[in-house]
């Protein structure tokens, strides 16, 4: 039988999207189980923010070997911004990185993100989705800042779950 490249690409594309959808579902299934184990004394947001902290720490550690300081801080910053984007692209988001108008500033723009849809499917408030994403993004920087002896921050300017059409984050040297 002849190899049908178009058919194989379509199959792989479909499998990729299924896996990306499953990432969100698995997280929110975990959240439900964690809340049941934690009991009624725990607030869902507190449990989710703790998970976001753990996730951000692990992602930040994974960034360290991939960031190259030798080409200068501006190149390093864009590499960091692209690492952020790549992480969410792996989950099915459409993310673009733009150089800022100020030195040592970049903007990361999520034009589409699957996480609010997953949150909605599991009855999670949209603000919790934003706060957890922010916690992940900020926690990533903890080890990155220490390892490279820098002080970068990331802030949310717009958020899809807040009805603003895009998620726009500013990554900058503080």
Tab-separated table of N, CA and C in Angstrom:
chain	number	residue	atom	x	y	z
A	1	UNK	N	0.844	-1.185	0.000
A	1	UNK	CA	0.000	0.000	0.000
A	1	UNK	C	0.887	1.246	0.000
A	2	UNK	N	0.553	2.187	-0.827
A	2	UNK	CA	1.327	3.422	-0.947
A	2	UNK	C	1.110	4.309	0.280
A	3	UNK	N	2.164	5.009	0.615
A	3	UNK	CA	2.090	5.941	1.739
A	3	UNK	C	1.336	7.199	1.309
A	4	UNK	N	0.321	7.581	2.086
A	4	UNK	CA	-0.484	8.766	1.793
A	4	UNK	C	-0.120	9.841	2.813
A	5	UNK	N	0.782	10.727	2.409
A	5	UNK	CA	1.293	11.742	3.333
A	5	UNK	C	0.184	12.653	3.860
A	6	UNK	N	-0.725	13.048	3.005
A	6	UNK	CA	-1.806	13.940	3.437
A	6	UNK	C	-2.692	13.262	4.492
A	7	UNK	N	-2.999	12.009	4.257
A	7	UNK	CA	-3.811	11.258	5.220
A	7	UNK	C	-3.079	11.103	6.563
A	8	UNK	N	-1.782	10.808	6.488
A	8	UNK	CA	-0.991	10.628	7.712
A	8	UNK	C	-0.884	11.944	8.489
A	9	UNK	N	-0.666	13.037	7.799
A	9	UNK	CA	-0.597	14.347	8.460
A	9	UNK	C	-1.934	14.675	9.111
A	10	UNK	N	-3.029	14.412	8.407
A	10	UNK	CA	-4.364	14.661	8.973
A	10	UNK	C	-4.598	13.820	10.227
A	11	UNK	N	-4.177	12.566	10.187
A	11	UNK	CA	-4.332	11.687	11.350
A	11	UNK	C	-3.509	12.210	12.535
A	12	UNK	N	-2.259	12.559	12.269
A	12	UNK	CA	-1.396	13.074	13.335
A	12	UNK	C	-1.930	14.391	13.889
A	13	UNK	N	-2.430	15.245	13.015
A	13	UNK	CA	-3.002	16.532	13.428
A	13	UNK	C	-4.191	16.310	14.360
A	14	UNK	N	-5.053	15.376	13.993
A	14	UNK	CA	-6.202	15.048	14.836
A	14	UNK	C	-5.777	14.476	16.180
A	15	UNK	N	-4.773	13.604	16.158
A	15	UNK	CA	-4.263	13.036	17.415
A	15	UNK	C	-3.655	14.115	18.306
A	16	UNK	N	-2.950	15.049	17.712
A	16	UNK	CA	-2.360	16.147	18.475
A	16	UNK	C	-3.451	16.951	19.178
A	17	UNK	N	-4.500	17.301	18.447
A	17	UNK	CA	-5.593	18.078	19.041
A	17	UNK	C	-6.300	17.302	20.137
A	18	UNK	N	-6.457	16.015	19.956
A	18	UNK	CA	-7.069	15.195	21.012
A	18	UNK	C	-6.202	15.187	22.264
A	19	UNK	N	-4.900	15.057	22.075
A	19	UNK	CA	-3.987	15.068	23.225
A	19	UNK	C	-3.999	16.429	23.926
A	20	UNK	N	-4.031	17.508	23.140
A	20	UNK	CA	-4.075	18.845	23.732
A	20	UNK	C	-5.355	19.038	24.533
A	21	UNK	N	-6.482	18.588	24.020
A	21	UNK	CA	-7.747	18.688	24.752
A	21	UNK	C	-7.681	17.887	26.045
A	22	UNK	N	-7.045	16.737	25.989
A	22	UNK	CA	-6.960	15.870	27.165
A	22	UNK	C	-6.108	16.492	28.279
A	23	UNK	N	-5.143	17.315	27.922
A	23	UNK	CA	-4.320	17.981	28.935
A	23	UNK	C	-5.206	18.806	29.865
A	24	UNK	N	-6.089	19.620	29.292
A	24	UNK	CA	-6.982	20.453	30.099
A	24	UNK	C	-7.957	19.626	30.915
A	25	UNK	N	-8.530	18.613	30.292
A	25	UNK	CA	-9.476	17.753	31.015
A	25	UNK	C	-8.787	17.054	32.185
A	26	UNK	N	-7.588	16.561	31.953
A	26	UNK	CA	-6.855	15.851	33.019
A	26	UNK	C	-6.576	16.789	34.184
A	27	UNK	N	-6.162	18.012	33.885
A	27	UNK	CA	-5.908	18.974	34.962
A	27	UNK	C	-7.170	19.203	35.793
A	28	UNK	N	-8.295	19.429	35.133
A	28	UNK	CA	-9.517	19.728	35.878
A	28	UNK	C	-10.107	18.491	36.568
A	29	UNK	N	-9.840	17.312	36.039
A	29	UNK	CA	-10.210	16.087	36.770
A	29	UNK	C	-9.373	15.983	38.040
A	30	UNK	N	-8.070	16.266	37.892
A	30	UNK	CA	-7.189	16.268	39.057
A	30	UNK	C	-7.710	17.272	40.087
A	31	UNK	N	-8.102	18.458	39.641
A	31	UNK	CA	-8.606	19.495	40.538
A	31	UNK	C	-9.809	18.989	41.327
A	32	UNK	N	-10.728	18.303	40.632
A	32	UNK	CA	-11.904	17.759	41.321
A	32	UNK	C	-11.485	16.756	42.393
A	33	UNK	N	-10.564	15.871	42.049
A	33	UNK	CA	-10.106	14.870	43.020
A	33	UNK	C	-9.389	15.537	44.198
A	34	UNK	N	-8.560	16.513	43.928
A	34	UNK	CA	-7.821	17.201	44.980
A	34	UNK	C	-8.777	17.906	45.939
A	35	UNK	N	-9.834	18.509	45.398
A	35	UNK	CA	-10.804	19.193	46.255
A	35	UNK	C	-11.558	18.202	47.140
A	36	UNK	N	-11.862	17.025	46.611
A	36	UNK	CA	-12.532	16.007	47.420
A	36	UNK	C	-11.624	15.520	48.540
A	37	UNK	N	-10.362	15.312	48.240
A	37	UNK	CA	-9.405	14.852	49.248
A	37	UNK	C	-9.141	15.954	50.272
A	38	UNK	N	-9.033	17.191	49.816
A	38	UNK	CA	-8.745	18.309	50.716
A	38	UNK	C	-9.884	18.547	51.698
A	39	UNK	N	-11.092	18.287	51.275
A	39	UNK	CA	-12.244	18.456	52.155
A	39	UNK	C	-12.845	19.847	52.067
A	40	UNK	N	-13.941	20.045	52.805
A	40	UNK	CA	-14.704	21.288	52.687
A	40	UNK	C	-13.994	22.526	53.243
A	41	UNK	N	-12.943	22.350	54.022
A	41	UNK	CA	-12.254	23.496	54.605
A	41	UNK	C	-11.331	24.221	53.643
A	42	UNK	N	-11.140	23.673	52.444
A	42	UNK	CA	-10.225	24.279	51.487
A	42	UNK	C	-10.992	24.974	50.373
A	43	UNK	N	-10.519	26.138	49.995
A	43	UNK	CA	-11.123	26.882	48.895
A	43	UNK	C	-10.563	26.353	47.572
A	44	UNK	N	-11.422	26.178	46.576
A	44	UNK	CA	-10.939	25.693	45.276
A	44	UNK	C	-9.796	26.545	44.715
A	45	UNK	N	-9.895	27.863	44.857
A	45	UNK	CA	-8.842	28.729	44.326
A	45	UNK	C	-7.506	28.453	45.003
A	46	UNK	N	-7.507	28.226	46.314
A	46	UNK	CA	-6.256	27.948	47.026
A	46	UNK	C	-5.600	26.671	46.518
A	47	UNK	N	-6.413	25.639	46.295
A	47	UNK	CA	-5.894	24.370	45.785
A	47	UNK	C	-5.320	24.583	44.381
A	48	UNK	N	-6.045	25.293	43.540
A	48	UNK	CA	-5.596	25.538	42.171
A	48	UNK	C	-4.333	26.392	42.132
A	49	UNK	N	-4.250	27.401	42.982
A	49	UNK	CA	-3.056	28.250	43.003
A	49	UNK	C	-1.826	27.470	43.470
A	50	UNK	N	-2.004	26.545	44.404
A	50	UNK	CA	-0.880	25.714	44.835
A	50	UNK	C	-0.417	24.836	43.682
A	51	UNK	N	-1.363	24.260	42.955
A	51	UNK	CA	-1.003	23.456	41.773
A	51	UNK	C	-0.276	24.325	40.749
A	52	UNK	N	-0.762	25.537	40.533
A	52	UNK	CA	-0.130	26.450	39.575
A	52	UNK	C	1.304	26.757	39.985
A	53	UNK	N	1.529	26.892	41.274
A	53	UNK	CA	2.884	27.147	41.784
A	53	UNK	C	3.806	25.960	41.477
A	54	UNK	N	3.323	24.760	41.719
A	54	UNK	CA	4.114	23.556	41.438
A	54	UNK	C	4.402	23.459	39.935
A	55	UNK	N	3.379	23.674	39.122
A	55	UNK	CA	3.531	23.608	37.668
A	55	UNK	C	4.536	24.653	37.194
A	56	UNK	N	4.410	25.891	37.672
A	56	UNK	CA	5.323	26.958	37.271
A	56	UNK	C	6.762	26.672	37.652
A	57	UNK	N	6.959	26.106	38.829
A	57	UNK	CA	8.311	25.764	39.270
A	57	UNK	C	8.936	24.734	38.332
A	58	UNK	N	8.167	23.705	37.997
A	58	UNK	CA	8.683	22.655	37.113
A	58	UNK	C	8.969	23.194	35.711
A	59	UNK	N	8.086	24.030	35.200
A	59	UNK	CA	8.311	24.607	33.870
A	59	UNK	C	9.545	25.506	33.895
A	60	UNK	N	9.671	26.317	34.931
A	60	UNK	CA	10.835	27.203	35.050
A	60	UNK	C	12.140	26.424	35.031
A	61	UNK	N	12.187	25.310	35.748
A	61	UNK	CA	13.391	24.467	35.754
A	61	UNK	C	13.667	23.916	34.359
A	62	UNK	N	12.605	23.578	33.639
A	62	UNK	CA	12.804	23.021	32.295
A	62	UNK	C	13.314	24.074	31.315
A	63	UNK	N	13.053	25.347	31.581
A	63	UNK	CA	13.531	26.422	30.710
A	63	UNK	C	15.051	26.628	30.836
A	64	UNK	N	15.604	26.389	32.015
A	64	UNK	CA	16.989	26.774	32.303
A	64	UNK	C	18.007	26.258	31.284
A	65	UNK	N	17.983	24.984	30.910
A	65	UNK	CA	19.005	24.521	29.952
A	65	UNK	C	18.835	25.093	28.550
A	66	UNK	N	17.681	25.666	28.258
A	66	UNK	CA	17.396	26.127	26.901
A	66	UNK	C	17.670	27.626	26.707
A	67	UNK	N	17.892	28.335	27.791
A	67	UNK	CA	18.119	29.775	27.697
A	67	UNK	C	19.618	30.051	27.603
A	68	UNK	N	20.006	30.834	26.625
A	68	UNK	CA	21.423	31.094	26.365
A	68	UNK	C	21.746	32.567	26.608
A	69	UNK	N	22.507	32.817	27.633
A	69	UNK	CA	22.883	34.175	28.012
A	69	UNK	C	24.002	34.716	27.129
A	70	UNK	N	24.748	33.846	26.448
A	70	UNK	CA	25.972	34.243	25.747
A	70	UNK	C	25.727	35.203	24.591
A	71	UNK	N	24.533	35.239	24.058
A	71	UNK	CA	24.249	36.118	22.918
A	71	UNK	C	23.736	37.483	23.344
A	72	UNK	N	23.696	37.756	24.631
A	72	UNK	CA	23.253	39.047	25.127
A	72	UNK	C	21.860	38.985	25.730
A	73	UNK	N	21.582	39.968	26.583
A	73	UNK	CA	20.343	39.932	27.350
A	73	UNK	C	19.091	40.123	26.492
A	74	UNK	N	19.157	40.941	25.451
A	74	UNK	CA	17.979	41.142	24.595
A	74	UNK	C	17.603	39.840	23.882
A	75	UNK	N	18.601	39.131	23.376
A	75	UNK	CA	18.352	37.844	22.714
A	75	UNK	C	17.833	36.849	23.744
A	76	UNK	N	18.443	36.852	24.929
A	76	UNK	CA	18.021	35.973	26.020
A	76	UNK	C	16.552	36.227	26.369
A	77	UNK	N	16.168	37.499	26.477
A	77	UNK	CA	14.787	37.856	26.812
A	77	UNK	C	13.818	37.315	25.763
A	78	UNK	N	14.140	37.467	24.495
A	78	UNK	CA	13.249	36.963	23.448
A	78	UNK	C	13.191	35.437	23.475
A	79	UNK	N	14.295	34.812	23.829
A	79	UNK	CA	14.304	33.355	23.981
A	79	UNK	C	13.389	32.933	25.126
A	80	UNK	N	13.443	33.672	26.222
A	80	UNK	CA	12.566	33.403	27.363
A	80	UNK	C	11.103	33.587	26.957
A	81	UNK	N	10.798	34.677	26.287
A	81	UNK	CA	9.417	34.932	25.839
A	81	UNK	C	8.942	33.824	24.900
A	82	UNK	N	9.819	33.378	24.010
A	82	UNK	CA	9.451	32.295	23.095
A	82	UNK	C	9.299	30.962	23.825
A	83	UNK	N	10.025	30.780	24.915
A	83	UNK	CA	9.845	29.571	25.732
A	83	UNK	C	8.458	29.571	26.369
A	84	UNK	N	8.052	30.725	26.888
A	84	UNK	CA	6.684	30.848	27.410
A	84	UNK	C	5.669	30.484	26.321
A	85	UNK	N	5.825	31.104	25.156
A	85	UNK	CA	4.881	30.873	24.063
A	85	UNK	C	4.849	29.399	23.681
A	86	UNK	N	6.009	28.793	23.556
A	86	UNK	CA	6.089	27.394	23.160
A	86	UNK	C	5.381	26.463	24.125
A	87	UNK	N	5.479	26.777	25.406
A	87	UNK	CA	4.814	25.952	26.421
A	87	UNK	C	3.308	25.919	26.185
A	88	UNK	N	2.731	27.074	25.901
A	88	UNK	CA	1.276	27.142	25.690
A	88	UNK	C	0.880	26.661	24.294
A	89	UNK	N	1.742	26.850	23.327
A	89	UNK	CA	1.473	26.319	21.987
A	89	UNK	C	1.354	24.804	22.057
A	90	UNK	N	2.186	24.177	22.880
A	90	UNK	CA	2.101	22.724	23.060
A	90	UNK	C	0.731	22.295	23.576
A	91	UNK	N	0.048	23.175	24.268
A	91	UNK	CA	-1.273	22.872	24.822
A	91	UNK	C	-2.391	23.220	23.841
A	92	UNK	N	-2.053	23.808	22.705
A	92	UNK	CA	-3.054	24.125	21.700
A	92	UNK	C	-3.369	25.604	21.562
A	93	UNK	N	-2.644	26.444	22.253
A	93	UNK	CA	-2.872	27.883	22.156
A	93	UNK	C	-2.210	28.443	20.896
A	94	UNK	N	-2.695	29.589	20.475
A	94	UNK	CA	-2.047	30.350	19.406
A	94	UNK	C	-1.413	31.553	20.099
A	95	UNK	N	-0.079	31.580	20.096
A	95	UNK	CA	0.658	32.577	20.875
A	95	UNK	C	1.722	33.214	19.989
A	96	UNK	N	1.844	34.525	20.107
A	96	UNK	CA	2.851	35.277	19.352
A	96	UNK	C	3.676	36.111	20.333
A	97	UNK	N	4.919	36.327	19.990
A	97	UNK	CA	5.823	37.141	20.808
A	97	UNK	C	6.225	38.366	20.012
A	98	UNK	N	6.206	39.513	20.680
A	98	UNK	CA	6.594	40.772	20.037
A	98	UNK	C	7.612	41.478	20.917
A	99	UNK	N	8.609	42.064	20.303
A	99	UNK	CA	9.578	42.872	21.037
A	99	UNK	C	8.878	44.129	21.510
A	100	UNK	N	9.148	44.525	22.742
A	100	UNK	CA	8.557	45.742	23.282
A	100	UNK	C	9.254	46.987	22.772
A	101	UNK	N	8.666	48.137	23.040
A	101	UNK	CA	9.270	49.403	22.617
A	101	UNK	C	10.355	49.861	23.591
A	102	UNK	N	10.330	49.328	24.791
A	102	UNK	CA	11.346	49.646	25.799
A	102	UNK	C	12.450	48.587	25.767
A	103	UNK	N	13.665	48.954	26.195
A	103	UNK	CA	14.706	47.922	26.295
A	103	UNK	C	14.276	46.848	27.305
A	104	UNK	N	14.649	45.621	27.034
A	104	UNK	CA	14.382	44.499	27.937
A	104	UNK	C	12.885	44.342	28.234
A	105	UNK	N	12.092	44.407	27.165
A	105	UNK	CA	10.646	44.268	27.277
A	105	UNK	C	10.146	43.452	26.084
A	106	UNK	N	9.241	42.527	26.364
A	106	UNK	CA	8.598	41.742	25.308
A	106	UNK	C	7.128	41.581	25.663
A	107	UNK	N	6.318	41.391	24.648
A	107	UNK	CA	4.898	41.136	24.850
A	107	UNK	C	4.577	39.747	24.304
A	108	UNK	N	3.819	39.005	25.087
A	108	UNK	CA	3.392	37.668	24.685
A	108	UNK	C	1.879	37.740	24.538
A	109	UNK	N	1.402	37.410	23.332
A	109	UNK	CA	-0.017	37.562	23.004
A	109	UNK	C	-0.626	36.197	22.687
A	110	UNK	N	-1.565	35.780	23.535
A	110	UNK	CA	-2.347	34.574	23.292
A	110	UNK	C	-3.569	34.991	22.480
A	111	UNK	N	-3.633	34.560	21.232
A	111	UNK	CA	-4.788	34.893	20.394
A	111	UNK	C	-5.892	33.868	20.548
A	112	UNK	N	-5.506	32.678	20.962
A	112	UNK	CA	-6.469	31.626	21.268
A	112	UNK	C	-5.841	30.745	22.342
A	113	UNK	N	-6.661	30.320	23.302
A	113	UNK	CA	-6.161	29.476	24.380
A	113	UNK	C	-7.247	28.466	24.760
A	114	UNK	N	-6.896	27.202	24.873
A	114	UNK	CA	-7.898	26.192	25.202
A	114	UNK	C	-8.261	26.140	26.686
A	115	UNK	N	-7.462	26.747	27.543
A	115	UNK	CA	-7.686	26.606	28.984
A	115	UNK	C	-9.011	27.191	29.467
A	116	UNK	N	-9.450	28.355	29.001
A	116	UNK	CA	-10.760	28.834	29.455
A	116	UNK	C	-11.897	27.876	29.085
A	117	UNK	N	-11.804	27.239	27.929
A	117	UNK	CA	-12.835	26.279	27.530
A	117	UNK	C	-12.853	25.090	28.486
A	118	UNK	N	-11.675	24.584	28.811
A	118	UNK	CA	-11.604	23.467	29.757
A	118	UNK	C	-12.138	23.874	31.125
A	119	UNK	N	-11.765	25.064	31.575
A	119	UNK	CA	-12.257	25.546	32.873
A	119	UNK	C	-13.779	25.625	32.869
A	120	UNK	N	-14.320	26.156	31.812
A	120	UNK	CA	-15.776	26.300	31.707
A	120	UNK	C	-16.466	24.934	31.730
A	121	UNK	N	-15.903	23.948	31.033
A	121	UNK	CA	-16.473	22.598	31.004
A	121	UNK	C	-16.589	21.998	32.406
A	122	UNK	N	-15.671	22.389	33.292
A	122	UNK	CA	-15.655	21.842	34.649
A	122	UNK	C	-16.206	22.813	35.688
A	123	UNK	N	-16.861	23.870	35.226
A	123	UNK	CA	-17.519	24.805	36.139
A	123	UNK	C	-16.574	25.669	36.950
A	124	UNK	N	-15.379	25.873	36.463
A	124	UNK	CA	-14.385	26.680	37.166
A	124	UNK	C	-14.560	28.138	36.757
A	125	UNK	N	-14.589	29.049	37.733
A	125	UNK	CA	-14.739	30.468	37.402
A	125	UNK	C	-13.621	30.967	36.484
A	126	UNK	N	-13.965	31.822	35.562
A	126	UNK	CA	-12.989	32.359	34.619
A	126	UNK	C	-11.870	33.124	35.326
A	127	UNK	N	-12.196	33.804	36.403
A	127	UNK	CA	-11.151	34.540	37.118
A	127	UNK	C	-10.128	33.580	37.716
A	128	UNK	N	-10.565	32.418	38.150
A	128	UNK	CA	-9.617	31.414	38.660
A	128	UNK	C	-8.661	30.983	37.549
A	129	UNK	N	-9.185	30.829	36.338
A	129	UNK	CA	-8.336	30.475	35.205
A	129	UNK	C	-7.250	31.525	35.000
A	130	UNK	N	-7.612	32.790	35.046
A	130	UNK	CA	-6.637	33.875	34.870
A	130	UNK	C	-5.614	33.870	36.011
A	131	UNK	N	-6.095	33.774	37.246
A	131	UNK	CA	-5.194	33.828	38.399
A	131	UNK	C	-4.209	32.665	38.407
A	132	UNK	N	-4.675	31.481	38.008
A	132	UNK	CA	-3.785	30.322	37.971
A	132	UNK	C	-2.758	30.453	36.849
A	133	UNK	N	-3.180	30.932	35.711
A	133	UNK	CA	-2.240	31.157	34.620
A	133	UNK	C	-1.190	32.184	35.044
A	134	UNK	N	-1.639	33.272	35.665
A	134	UNK	CA	-0.706	34.283	36.157
A	134	UNK	C	0.287	33.681	37.147
A	135	UNK	N	-0.201	32.829	38.035
A	135	UNK	CA	0.664	32.207	39.046
A	135	UNK	C	1.721	31.332	38.375
A	136	UNK	N	1.309	30.566	37.370
A	136	UNK	CA	2.277	29.743	36.640
A	136	UNK	C	3.336	30.629	35.988
A	137	UNK	N	2.878	31.652	35.265
A	137	UNK	CA	3.798	32.535	34.541
A	137	UNK	C	4.778	33.227	35.490
A	138	UNK	N	4.291	33.685	36.624
A	138	UNK	CA	5.145	34.377	37.581
A	138	UNK	C	6.101	33.421	38.281
A	139	UNK	N	5.633	32.218	38.594
A	139	UNK	CA	6.469	31.254	39.294
A	139	UNK	C	7.598	30.756	38.402
A	140	UNK	N	7.357	30.665	37.116
A	140	UNK	CA	8.416	30.278	36.178
A	140	UNK	C	9.634	31.164	36.372
A	141	UNK	N	9.393	32.446	36.595
A	141	UNK	CA	10.497	33.407	36.691
A	141	UNK	C	11.330	33.270	37.960
A	142	UNK	N	10.823	32.635	38.993
A	142	UNK	CA	11.572	32.563	40.250
A	142	UNK	C	12.948	31.924	40.048
A	143	UNK	N	12.987	30.711	39.538
A	143	UNK	CA	14.272	30.048	39.320
A	143	UNK	C	15.047	30.675	38.175
A	144	UNK	N	14.349	31.122	37.136
A	144	UNK	CA	15.023	31.770	36.008
A	144	UNK	C	15.767	33.014	36.496
A	145	UNK	N	15.107	33.840	37.289
A	145	UNK	CA	15.751	35.057	37.808
A	145	UNK	C	16.959	34.728	38.676
A	146	UNK	N	16.833	33.731	39.531
A	146	UNK	CA	17.950	33.357	40.417
A	146	UNK	C	19.100	32.796	39.593
A	147	UNK	N	18.808	31.876	38.700
A	147	UNK	CA	19.841	31.204	37.924
A	147	UNK	C	20.638	32.186	37.071
A	148	UNK	N	19.961	33.155	36.465
A	148	UNK	CA	20.632	34.103	35.576
A	148	UNK	C	20.962	35.432	36.264
A	149	UNK	N	20.654	35.528	37.562
A	149	UNK	CA	20.931	36.739	38.334
A	149	UNK	C	20.340	37.988	37.668
A	150	UNK	N	19.030	37.880	37.366
A	150	UNK	CA	18.286	38.985	36.761
A	150	UNK	C	17.012	39.193	37.574
A	151	UNK	N	16.276	40.228	37.231
A	151	UNK	CA	15.002	40.486	37.899
A	151	UNK	C	13.954	40.838	36.846
A	152	UNK	N	13.316	39.797	36.312
A	152	UNK	CA	12.262	39.993	35.333
A	152	UNK	C	10.911	39.752	35.980
A	153	UNK	N	9.918	40.416	35.465
A	153	UNK	CA	8.532	40.276	35.933
A	153	UNK	C	7.660	40.029	34.712
A	154	UNK	N	6.477	39.488	34.974
A	154	UNK	CA	5.488	39.319	33.920
A	154	UNK	C	4.146	39.775	34.475
A	155	UNK	N	3.433	40.561	33.686
A	155	UNK	CA	2.132	41.059	34.139
A	155	UNK	C	1.095	40.868	33.039
A	156	UNK	N	-0.128	40.637	33.473
A	156	UNK	CA	-1.238	40.456	32.545
A	156	UNK	C	-1.894	41.801	32.276
A	157	UNK	N	-1.971	42.156	31.001
A	157	UNK	CA	-2.621	43.403	30.595
A	157	UNK	C	-4.040	43.154	30.097
A	158	UNK	N	-4.252	41.999	29.463
A	158	UNK	CA	-5.572	41.601	28.962
A	158	UNK	C	-5.685	40.090	29.133
A	159	UNK	N	-6.935	39.614	29.245
A	159	UNK	CA	-7.142	38.174	29.409
A	159	UNK	C	-8.408	37.720	28.693
A	160	UNK	N	-8.281	36.645	27.942
A	160	UNK	CA	-9.427	36.057	27.238
A	160	UNK	C	-10.552	35.724	28.219
A	161	UNK	N	-10.258	35.099	29.383
A	161	UNK	CA	-11.342	34.761	30.302
A	161	UNK	C	-12.072	35.978	30.878
A	162	UNK	N	-11.464	37.135	30.749
A	162	UNK	CA	-12.117	38.372	31.199
A	162	UNK	C	-12.876	39.039	30.056
A	163	UNK	N	-12.988	38.345	28.928
A	163	UNK	CA	-13.742	38.866	27.791
A	163	UNK	C	-12.997	39.892	26.970
A	164	UNK	N	-11.666	39.917	27.064
A	164	UNK	CA	-10.893	40.942	26.377
A	164	UNK	C	-10.328	40.484	25.035
A	165	UNK	N	-10.731	39.306	24.563
A	165	UNK	CA	-10.372	38.851	23.225
A	165	UNK	C	-9.002	38.231	23.080
A	166	UNK	N	-8.032	38.667	23.843
A	166	UNK	CA	-6.678	38.111	23.827
A	166	UNK	C	-6.151	38.092	25.256
A	167	UNK	N	-5.135	37.280	25.456
A	167	UNK	CA	-4.352	37.393	26.687
A	167	UNK	C	-3.073	38.097	26.274
A	168	UNK	N	-2.786	39.203	26.902
A	168	UNK	CA	-1.592	39.972	26.592
A	168	UNK	C	-0.789	40.120	27.866
A	169	UNK	N	0.439	39.603	27.814
A	169	UNK	CA	1.315	39.693	28.977
A	169	UNK	C	2.570	40.475	28.602
A	170	UNK	N	2.996	41.292	29.528
A	170	UNK	CA	4.230	42.074	29.364
A	170	UNK	C	5.311	41.427	30.207
A	171	UNK	N	6.399	41.049	29.564
A	171	UNK	CA	7.574	40.485	30.231
A	171	UNK	C	8.640	41.568	30.189
A	172	UNK	N	9.151	41.924	31.355
A	172	UNK	CA	10.057	43.077	31.391
A	172	UNK	C	11.054	42.974	32.535
A	173	UNK	N	12.137	43.720	32.365
A	173	UNK	CA	13.173	43.794	33.396
A	173	UNK	C	12.725	44.814	34.433
A	174	UNK	N	12.658	44.384	35.675
A	174	UNK	CA	12.179	45.270	36.750
A	174	UNK	C	13.317	46.095	37.321
